[in-house]
Amino acid sequence: MNSKSILYIIKIGGNVIDSPDALNLFLKDFSSLKCDKTLIHGGGKIASQIGEKIGLKAQYNNGRRITDAPTLDLVTMVYGGLINRQITSKLQSLGCNSIGLTGADGNLLCAKKRPIVGDLDFGWVGDVRPEQVNGLFLNQLLNAGLTPIIAPLTHDGFGNLLNTNADTMAAMLSIKMQEWYEVRLIYCFEKKGILKDVSLGNEVITTLNATEYQKMKDNGTANSGILPKLDNAFAVASSGVNWVVVGHADDLLVNAVGENVVGTLIKSS
Amino acid sequence: MNSKSILYIIKIGGNVIDSPDALNLFLKDFSSLKCDKTLIHGGGKIASQIGEKIGLKAQYNNGRRITDAPTLDLVTMVYGGLINRQITSKLQSLGCNSIGLTGADGNLLCAKKRPIVGDLDFGWVGDVRPEQVNGLFLNQLLNAGLTPIIAPLTHDGFGNLLNTNADTMAAMLSIKMQEWYEVRLIYCFEKKGILKDVSLGNEVITTLNATEYQKMKDNGTANSGILPKLDNAFAVASSGVNWVVVGHADDLLVNAVGENVVGTLIKSS
């Protein structure tokens, strides 16, 4: 019998953030979750829109987008400022005592700047591992009745912020926080769940295990855009978290507390 | 005998933030203060620079600048994002376990939107009183070994952030935090202290009491730009804080811990 209390780790992506109505609806549902919870948010289109306005051109190296210094400032403003602070103030109005964080706050996530390989330099990007998560600090905040709202930024310990993938942050937090909690990780995105065959229709896979996932990758039925998220989801499931769900933001409550998950439940085996 | 421990409440203005060298020097000094401490920062020119780039024109009503919705987004990005997050990550590299906050975080400061008087509407501006400061939350963070870094933003409890004067926030925090601490408030700005006569030279007033201040206002020897800061400083001094100093950012350490304050010590009487 597991005597640990439940911690929801919820990730929302840009599609929710880009729509004020969808975001308000989601935050209302999120705030109604009675257990300890934390939210990791992505970016959304607004960073690109503001980037265009200030004349910032997306930089690429060998076809892959890089975070140069002006782009880091942009995402620090938009992810760590505008989006994070707006979510926090909205949640306060919903009675959810939230606190907006990056990985620098309380040294929550001190990451490693992605190394340059050959002439491929991603710039100010951080890669994270579970052991870099300051779980004790997160635990302290949760014990104080706070709901951490985490922007996809970490720091390098040398005074620099780092642009960090929000799906990966959610995964690393989930793996680490099992020390204190029974973790439930829910990735909210724009579809109902993982589709059986994205080219054929909308039928959602109810449960997906590692073997089935490997088959999907092999036969090409998995949407390539979802692979990094699923890789993260399976890393968490295989670490011992048995409630990893990929589903629609509108289905948060049923996926979090329902008897039957509407999205896709990720199983390690 | 006062058995409370010392809490430094330090305010830095835009002139420090606008200079990376000055900011780094200041943060090094700030991080070396051994007592509990919190930093409230202003804006700096970068908000106006980015505002210009995104085509935001300063809005005025009856000659007074107002915070319309796009301006609120701008200061949320720059004050609550860029500046606040950069200071926090820099302090982490200096061994100071900082946490970046606005008034929305942990409901630190729920303010009142400034009411419209006649046709004068300041927009999304918040006015604060000491009783609105969530001192218990700040106390909890300090007890956990954290150093709060506070952006000049509050929230209204209805989901909106509010642009708030950093000098006033520092003053209200100082008045409130006396319940737990022996507060020392230091306003850091670009001069050595309050000048005897700004038109005559640089001679700094060592101590200034309320009667002398009133005389300076009456005879016009006080620089009008400093009046709001001094009004705040005297409000704090008269509330019982006997270490209110206005001085240069470079003199933080001597003004904080020295036997003889280099700046101007504000005395209630």
mmCIF file of N, CA, C and O in Angstrom, chain B residues 9-14 39-43 64-65 67 72 75 79 103 109 111-112 114 122 124-129 132-133 150-155 161-174 185 187 224-233 236:
data_model
loop_
_atom_site.group_PDB
_atom_site.id
_atom_site.type_symbol
_atom_site.label_atom_id
_atom_site.label_comp_id
_atom_site.label_asym_id
_atom_site.label_seq_id
_atom_site.Cartn_x
_atom_site.Cartn_y
_atom_site.Cartn_z
ATOM 1 N N ILE B 9 15.837 45.333 3.752
ATOM 2 C CA ILE B 9 14.951 45.521 2.600
ATOM 3 C C ILE B 9 15.637 46.563 1.721
ATOM 4 O O ILE B 9 15.788 47.725 2.102
ATOM 5 N N ILE B 10 16.100 46.104 0.569
ATOM 6 C CA ILE B 10 16.934 46.950 -0.289
ATOM 7 C C ILE B 10 16.178 47.234 -1.580
ATOM 8 O O ILE B 10 15.641 46.317 -2.198
ATOM 9 N N LYS B 11 16.168 48.484 -1.965
ATOM 10 C CA LYS B 11 15.549 48.855 -3.238
ATOM 11 C C LYS B 11 16.637 49.371 -4.196
ATOM 12 O O LYS B 11 17.439 50.218 -3.797
ATOM 13 N N ILE B 12 16.667 48.828 -5.407
ATOM 14 C CA ILE B 12 17.541 49.421 -6.428
ATOM 15 C C ILE B 12 16.701 49.953 -7.572
ATOM 16 O O ILE B 12 15.672 49.380 -7.929
ATOM 17 N N GLY B 13 17.193 51.028 -8.143
ATOM 18 C CA GLY B 13 16.465 51.688 -9.220
ATOM 19 C C GLY B 13 17.050 51.378 -10.582
ATOM 20 O O GLY B 13 17.985 50.576 -10.728
ATOM 21 N N GLY B 14 16.474 52.011 -11.564
ATOM 22 C CA GLY B 14 16.797 51.763 -12.954
ATOM 23 C C GLY B 14 18.245 52.032 -13.313
ATOM 24 O O GLY B 14 18.811 51.354 -14.182
ATOM 25 N N LEU B 39 15.200 42.027 -1.948
ATOM 26 C CA LEU B 39 15.533 43.080 -2.910
ATOM 27 C C LEU B 39 14.283 43.442 -3.700
ATOM 28 O O LEU B 39 13.595 42.562 -4.215
ATOM 29 N N ILE B 40 14.007 44.731 -3.791
ATOM 30 C CA ILE B 40 12.925 45.206 -4.661
ATOM 31 C C ILE B 40 13.587 46.005 -5.780
ATOM 32 O O ILE B 40 14.386 46.912 -5.512
ATOM 33 N N HIS B 41 13.281 45.628 -7.003
ATOM 34 C CA HIS B 41 13.937 46.328 -8.110
ATOM 35 C C HIS B 41 12.936 47.125 -8.935
ATOM 36 O O HIS B 41 11.764 46.747 -9.047
ATOM 37 N N GLY B 42 13.425 48.208 -9.506
ATOM 38 C CA GLY B 42 12.617 49.010 -10.419
ATOM 39 C C GLY B 42 12.779 48.502 -11.830
ATOM 40 O O GLY B 42 13.093 47.325 -12.049
ATOM 41 N N GLY B 43 12.548 49.398 -12.768
ATOM 42 C CA GLY B 43 12.489 49.005 -14.162
ATOM 43 C C GLY B 43 13.745 49.281 -14.957
ATOM 44 O O GLY B 43 14.443 48.370 -15.375
ATOM 45 N N ARG B 64 -0.022 62.858 -17.353
ATOM 46 C CA ARG B 64 0.551 61.824 -16.478
ATOM 47 C C ARG B 64 0.521 60.483 -17.202
ATOM 48 O O ARG B 64 -0.477 60.102 -17.800
ATOM 49 N N ARG B 65 1.630 59.775 -17.094
ATOM 50 C CA ARG B 65 1.764 58.521 -17.812
ATOM 51 C C ARG B 65 0.792 57.475 -17.264
ATOM 52 O O ARG B 65 0.642 57.341 -16.053
ATOM 53 N N THR B 67 -0.753 53.319 -17.455
ATOM 54 C CA THR B 67 -0.431 51.933 -17.803
ATOM 55 C C THR B 67 -1.625 51.327 -18.516
ATOM 56 O O THR B 67 -2.539 50.794 -17.877
ATOM 57 N N LEU B 72 1.053 47.276 -19.615
ATOM 58 C CA LEU B 72 1.088 46.293 -18.520
ATOM 59 C C LEU B 72 1.776 45.012 -18.986
ATOM 60 O O LEU B 72 2.612 44.455 -18.264
ATOM 61 N N VAL B 75 5.582 45.725 -19.090
ATOM 62 C CA VAL B 75 6.284 45.727 -17.804
ATOM 63 C C VAL B 75 6.236 44.342 -17.150
ATOM 64 O O VAL B 75 7.151 43.975 -16.406
ATOM 65 N N TYR B 79 9.858 43.714 -16.300
ATOM 66 C CA TYR B 79 10.122 43.738 -14.852
ATOM 67 C C TYR B 79 9.983 42.335 -14.258
ATOM 68 O O TYR B 79 10.850 41.867 -13.523
ATOM 69 N N GLY B 103 3.870 40.492 -6.800
ATOM 70 C CA GLY B 103 2.880 40.484 -5.725
ATOM 71 C C GLY B 103 1.851 39.374 -5.854
ATOM 72 O O GLY B 103 1.149 39.055 -4.887
ATOM 73 N N LEU B 109 1.311 40.441 -2.414
ATOM 74 C CA LEU B 109 0.778 41.814 -2.337
ATOM 75 C C LEU B 109 -0.436 41.976 -3.251
ATOM 76 O O LEU B 109 -0.297 42.170 -4.453
ATOM 77 N N ALA B 111 -3.129 44.282 -4.285
ATOM 78 C CA ALA B 111 -3.279 45.742 -4.214
ATOM 79 C C ALA B 111 -4.620 46.194 -4.751
ATOM 80 O O ALA B 111 -5.423 45.403 -5.257
ATOM 81 N N LYS B 112 -4.851 47.479 -4.631
ATOM 82 C CA LYS B 112 -6.093 48.072 -5.131
ATOM 83 C C LYS B 112 -5.763 48.847 -6.397
ATOM 84 O O LYS B 112 -4.835 49.654 -6.414
ATOM 85 N N ARG B 114 -5.809 51.674 -8.841
ATOM 86 C CA ARG B 114 -6.028 53.088 -8.559
ATOM 87 C C ARG B 114 -7.350 53.543 -9.174
ATOM 88 O O ARG B 114 -7.589 53.329 -10.359
ATOM 89 N N PHE B 122 -5.394 56.105 -14.519
ATOM 90 C CA PHE B 122 -3.998 55.683 -14.639
ATOM 91 C C PHE B 122 -3.857 54.293 -15.260
ATOM 92 O O PHE B 122 -2.765 53.840 -15.509
ATOM 93 N N TRP B 124 -3.726 50.267 -15.419
ATOM 94 C CA TRP B 124 -3.428 49.093 -14.580
ATOM 95 C C TRP B 124 -2.320 49.398 -13.580
ATOM 96 O O TRP B 124 -1.235 48.832 -13.621
ATOM 97 N N VAL B 125 -2.650 50.309 -12.665
ATOM 98 C CA VAL B 125 -1.700 50.720 -11.633
ATOM 99 C C VAL B 125 -2.268 50.336 -10.269
ATOM 100 O O VAL B 125 -3.460 50.516 -10.023
ATOM 101 N N GLY B 126 -1.396 49.805 -9.424
ATOM 102 C CA GLY B 126 -1.848 49.384 -8.097
ATOM 103 C C GLY B 126 -1.263 50.244 -6.999
ATOM 104 O O GLY B 126 -0.085 50.596 -7.038
ATOM 105 N N ASP B 127 -2.106 50.603 -6.046
ATOM 106 C CA ASP B 127 -1.630 51.304 -4.855
ATOM 107 C C ASP B 127 -1.650 50.337 -3.686
ATOM 108 O O ASP B 127 -2.590 49.544 -3.550
ATOM 109 N N VAL B 128 -0.621 50.417 -2.860
ATOM 110 C CA VAL B 128 -0.474 49.417 -1.796
ATOM 111 C C VAL B 128 -0.429 50.052 -0.412
ATOM 112 O O VAL B 128 0.040 51.166 -0.239
ATOM 113 N N ARG B 129 -0.931 49.284 0.543
ATOM 114 C CA ARG B 129 -0.878 49.683 1.955
ATOM 115 C C ARG B 129 -0.189 48.549 2.732
ATOM 116 O O ARG B 129 -0.191 47.405 2.288
ATOM 117 N N GLN B 132 -1.776 45.150 3.279
ATOM 118 C CA GLN B 132 -1.961 44.258 2.119
ATOM 119 C C GLN B 132 -0.749 43.347 1.895
ATOM 120 O O GLN B 132 -0.802 42.446 1.055
ATOM 121 N N VAL B 133 0.324 43.607 2.619
ATOM 122 C CA VAL B 133 1.530 42.785 2.468
ATOM 123 C C VAL B 133 1.332 41.454 3.199
ATOM 124 O O VAL B 133 0.971 41.447 4.375
ATOM 125 N N ILE B 150 11.949 40.975 -5.641
ATOM 126 C CA ILE B 150 10.571 41.375 -5.914
ATOM 127 C C ILE B 150 10.487 42.410 -7.029
ATOM 128 O O ILE B 150 11.105 43.469 -6.964
ATOM 129 N N ALA B 151 9.714 42.082 -8.057
ATOM 130 C CA ALA B 151 9.467 42.998 -9.175
ATOM 131 C C ALA B 151 8.340 43.961 -8.802
ATOM 132 O O ALA B 151 7.472 43.615 -8.000
ATOM 133 N N PRO B 152 8.334 45.153 -9.383
ATOM 134 C CA PRO B 152 7.319 46.159 -9.013
ATOM 135 C C PRO B 152 5.968 45.896 -9.669
ATOM 136 O O PRO B 152 5.468 46.702 -10.448
ATOM 137 N N LEU B 153 5.414 44.737 -9.357
ATOM 138 C CA LEU B 153 4.105 44.334 -9.862
ATOM 139 C C LEU B 153 3.315 43.737 -8.706
ATOM 140 O O LEU B 153 3.864 42.962 -7.914
ATOM 141 N N THR B 154 2.054 44.095 -8.620
ATOM 142 C CA THR B 154 1.168 43.471 -7.645
ATOM 143 C C THR B 154 0.010 42.835 -8.427
ATOM 144 O O THR B 154 0.030 42.811 -9.652
ATOM 145 N N HIS B 155 -0.978 42.317 -7.718
ATOM 146 C CA HIS B 155 -2.171 41.810 -8.410
ATOM 147 C C HIS B 155 -3.400 42.322 -7.681
ATOM 148 O O HIS B 155 -3.306 42.809 -6.548
ATOM 149 N N LEU B 161 -2.638 41.643 -13.089
ATOM 150 C CA LEU B 161 -1.438 42.221 -12.505
ATOM 151 C C LEU B 161 -1.575 43.743 -12.523
ATOM 152 O O LEU B 161 -2.346 44.301 -13.323
ATOM 153 N N LEU B 162 -0.826 44.402 -11.643
ATOM 154 C CA LEU B 162 -0.876 45.868 -11.568
ATOM 155 C C LEU B 162 0.542 46.421 -11.485
ATOM 156 O O LEU B 162 1.376 45.918 -10.729
ATOM 157 N N ASN B 163 0.814 47.429 -12.262
ATOM 158 C CA ASN B 163 2.083 48.145 -12.230
ATOM 159 C C ASN B 163 2.149 48.934 -10.922
ATOM 160 O O ASN B 163 1.213 49.665 -10.599
ATOM 161 N N THR B 164 3.202 48.750 -10.167
ATOM 162 C CA THR B 164 3.256 49.341 -8.826
ATOM 163 C C THR B 164 4.621 49.974 -8.575
ATOM 164 O O THR B 164 5.649 49.412 -8.951
ATOM 165 N N ASN B 165 4.616 51.112 -7.939
ATOM 166 C CA ASN B 165 5.857 51.830 -7.659
ATOM 167 C C ASN B 165 6.759 51.025 -6.720
ATOM 168 O O ASN B 165 6.335 50.610 -5.635
ATOM 169 N N ALA B 166 7.999 50.835 -7.138
ATOM 170 C CA ALA B 166 8.919 49.986 -6.358
ATOM 171 C C ALA B 166 9.311 50.633 -5.036
ATOM 172 O O ALA B 166 9.480 49.933 -4.031
ATOM 173 N N ASP B 167 9.473 51.963 -5.017
ATOM 174 C CA ASP B 167 9.790 52.647 -3.753
ATOM 175 C C ASP B 167 8.685 52.432 -2.727
ATOM 176 O O ASP B 167 8.948 52.176 -1.540
ATOM 177 N N THR B 168 7.452 52.532 -3.202
ATOM 178 C CA THR B 168 6.316 52.358 -2.292
ATOM 179 C C THR B 168 6.222 50.907 -1.818
ATOM 180 O O THR B 168 5.958 50.646 -0.632
ATOM 181 N N MET B 169 6.463 49.967 -2.733
ATOM 182 C CA MET B 169 6.441 48.553 -2.315
ATOM 183 C C MET B 169 7.474 48.314 -1.218
ATOM 184 O O MET B 169 7.184 47.643 -0.219
ATOM 185 N N ALA B 170 8.679 48.851 -1.410
ATOM 186 C CA ALA B 170 9.737 48.673 -0.408
ATOM 187 C C ALA B 170 9.304 49.261 0.930
ATOM 188 O O ALA B 170 9.557 48.681 1.999
ATOM 189 N N ALA B 171 8.633 50.407 0.869
ATOM 190 C CA ALA B 171 8.183 51.055 2.108
ATOM 191 C C ALA B 171 7.113 50.227 2.813
ATOM 192 O O ALA B 171 7.187 50.001 4.029
ATOM 193 N N MET B 172 6.135 49.741 2.054
ATOM 194 C CA MET B 172 5.042 48.983 2.667
ATOM 195 C C MET B 172 5.553 47.664 3.260
ATOM 196 O O MET B 172 5.134 47.240 4.336
ATOM 197 N N LEU B 173 6.479 47.023 2.537
ATOM 198 C CA LEU B 173 7.089 45.795 3.064
ATOM 199 C C LEU B 173 7.822 46.094 4.369
ATOM 200 O O LEU B 173 7.743 45.338 5.335
ATOM 201 N N SER B 174 8.535 47.217 4.400
ATOM 202 C CA SER B 174 9.314 47.578 5.593
ATOM 203 C C SER B 174 8.406 47.791 6.795
ATOM 204 O O SER B 174 8.698 47.341 7.909
ATOM 205 N N LEU B 185 15.855 49.480 6.011
ATOM 206 C CA LEU B 185 15.466 49.807 4.631
ATOM 207 C C LEU B 185 16.530 50.697 3.999
ATOM 208 O O LEU B 185 16.908 51.726 4.579
ATOM 209 N N TYR B 187 17.340 52.588 0.407
ATOM 210 C CA TYR B 187 17.037 52.975 -0.972
ATOM 211 C C TYR B 187 18.348 53.289 -1.678
ATOM 212 O O TYR B 187 19.050 54.232 -1.309
ATOM 213 N N SER B 224 12.867 67.950 -6.655
ATOM 214 C CA SER B 224 11.481 67.483 -6.695
ATOM 215 C C SER B 224 11.380 65.998 -7.069
ATOM 216 O O SER B 224 10.448 65.314 -6.646
ATOM 217 N N GLY B 225 12.362 65.506 -7.828
ATOM 218 C CA GLY B 225 12.333 64.103 -8.238
ATOM 219 C C GLY B 225 12.481 63.145 -7.074
ATOM 220 O O GLY B 225 12.075 61.980 -7.153
ATOM 221 N N ILE B 226 13.075 63.642 -5.988
ATOM 222 C CA ILE B 226 13.341 62.762 -4.844
ATOM 223 C C ILE B 226 12.173 62.751 -3.837
ATOM 224 O O ILE B 226 12.132 61.907 -2.944
ATOM 225 N N LEU B 227 11.230 63.665 -4.013
ATOM 226 C CA LEU B 227 10.167 63.808 -3.006
ATOM 227 C C LEU B 227 9.346 62.523 -2.779
ATOM 228 O O LEU B 227 9.138 62.153 -1.615
ATOM 229 N N PRO B 228 8.897 61.838 -3.846
ATOM 230 C CA PRO B 228 8.107 60.615 -3.573
ATOM 231 C C PRO B 228 8.910 59.582 -2.781
ATOM 232 O O PRO B 228 8.389 58.935 -1.875
ATOM 233 N N LYS B 229 10.208 59.451 -3.121
ATOM 234 C CA LYS B 229 11.051 58.495 -2.401
ATOM 235 C C LYS B 229 11.157 58.911 -0.927
ATOM 236 O O LYS B 229 11.049 58.084 -0.027
ATOM 237 N N LEU B 230 11.372 60.195 -0.704
ATOM 238 C CA LEU B 230 11.516 60.675 0.680
ATOM 239 C C LEU B 230 10.207 60.573 1.455
ATOM 240 O O LEU B 230 10.219 60.264 2.653
ATOM 241 N N ASP B 231 9.113 60.822 0.794
ATOM 242 C CA ASP B 231 7.822 60.641 1.479
ATOM 243 C C ASP B 231 7.678 59.199 1.948
ATOM 244 O O ASP B 231 7.245 58.935 3.076
ATOM 245 N N ASN B 232 8.054 58.258 1.080
ATOM 246 C CA ASN B 232 8.029 56.847 1.469
ATOM 247 C C ASN B 232 8.990 56.576 2.618
ATOM 248 O O ASN B 232 8.660 55.869 3.572
ATOM 249 N N ALA B 233 10.194 57.137 2.515
ATOM 250 C CA ALA B 233 11.217 56.903 3.546
ATOM 251 C C ALA B 233 10.732 57.418 4.905
ATOM 252 O O ALA B 233 10.904 56.745 5.934
ATOM 253 N N VAL B 236 8.126 55.187 6.532
ATOM 254 C CA VAL B 236 8.734 54.016 7.168
ATOM 255 C C VAL B 236 9.388 54.412 8.493
ATOM 256 O O VAL B 236 9.203 53.744 9.519
#
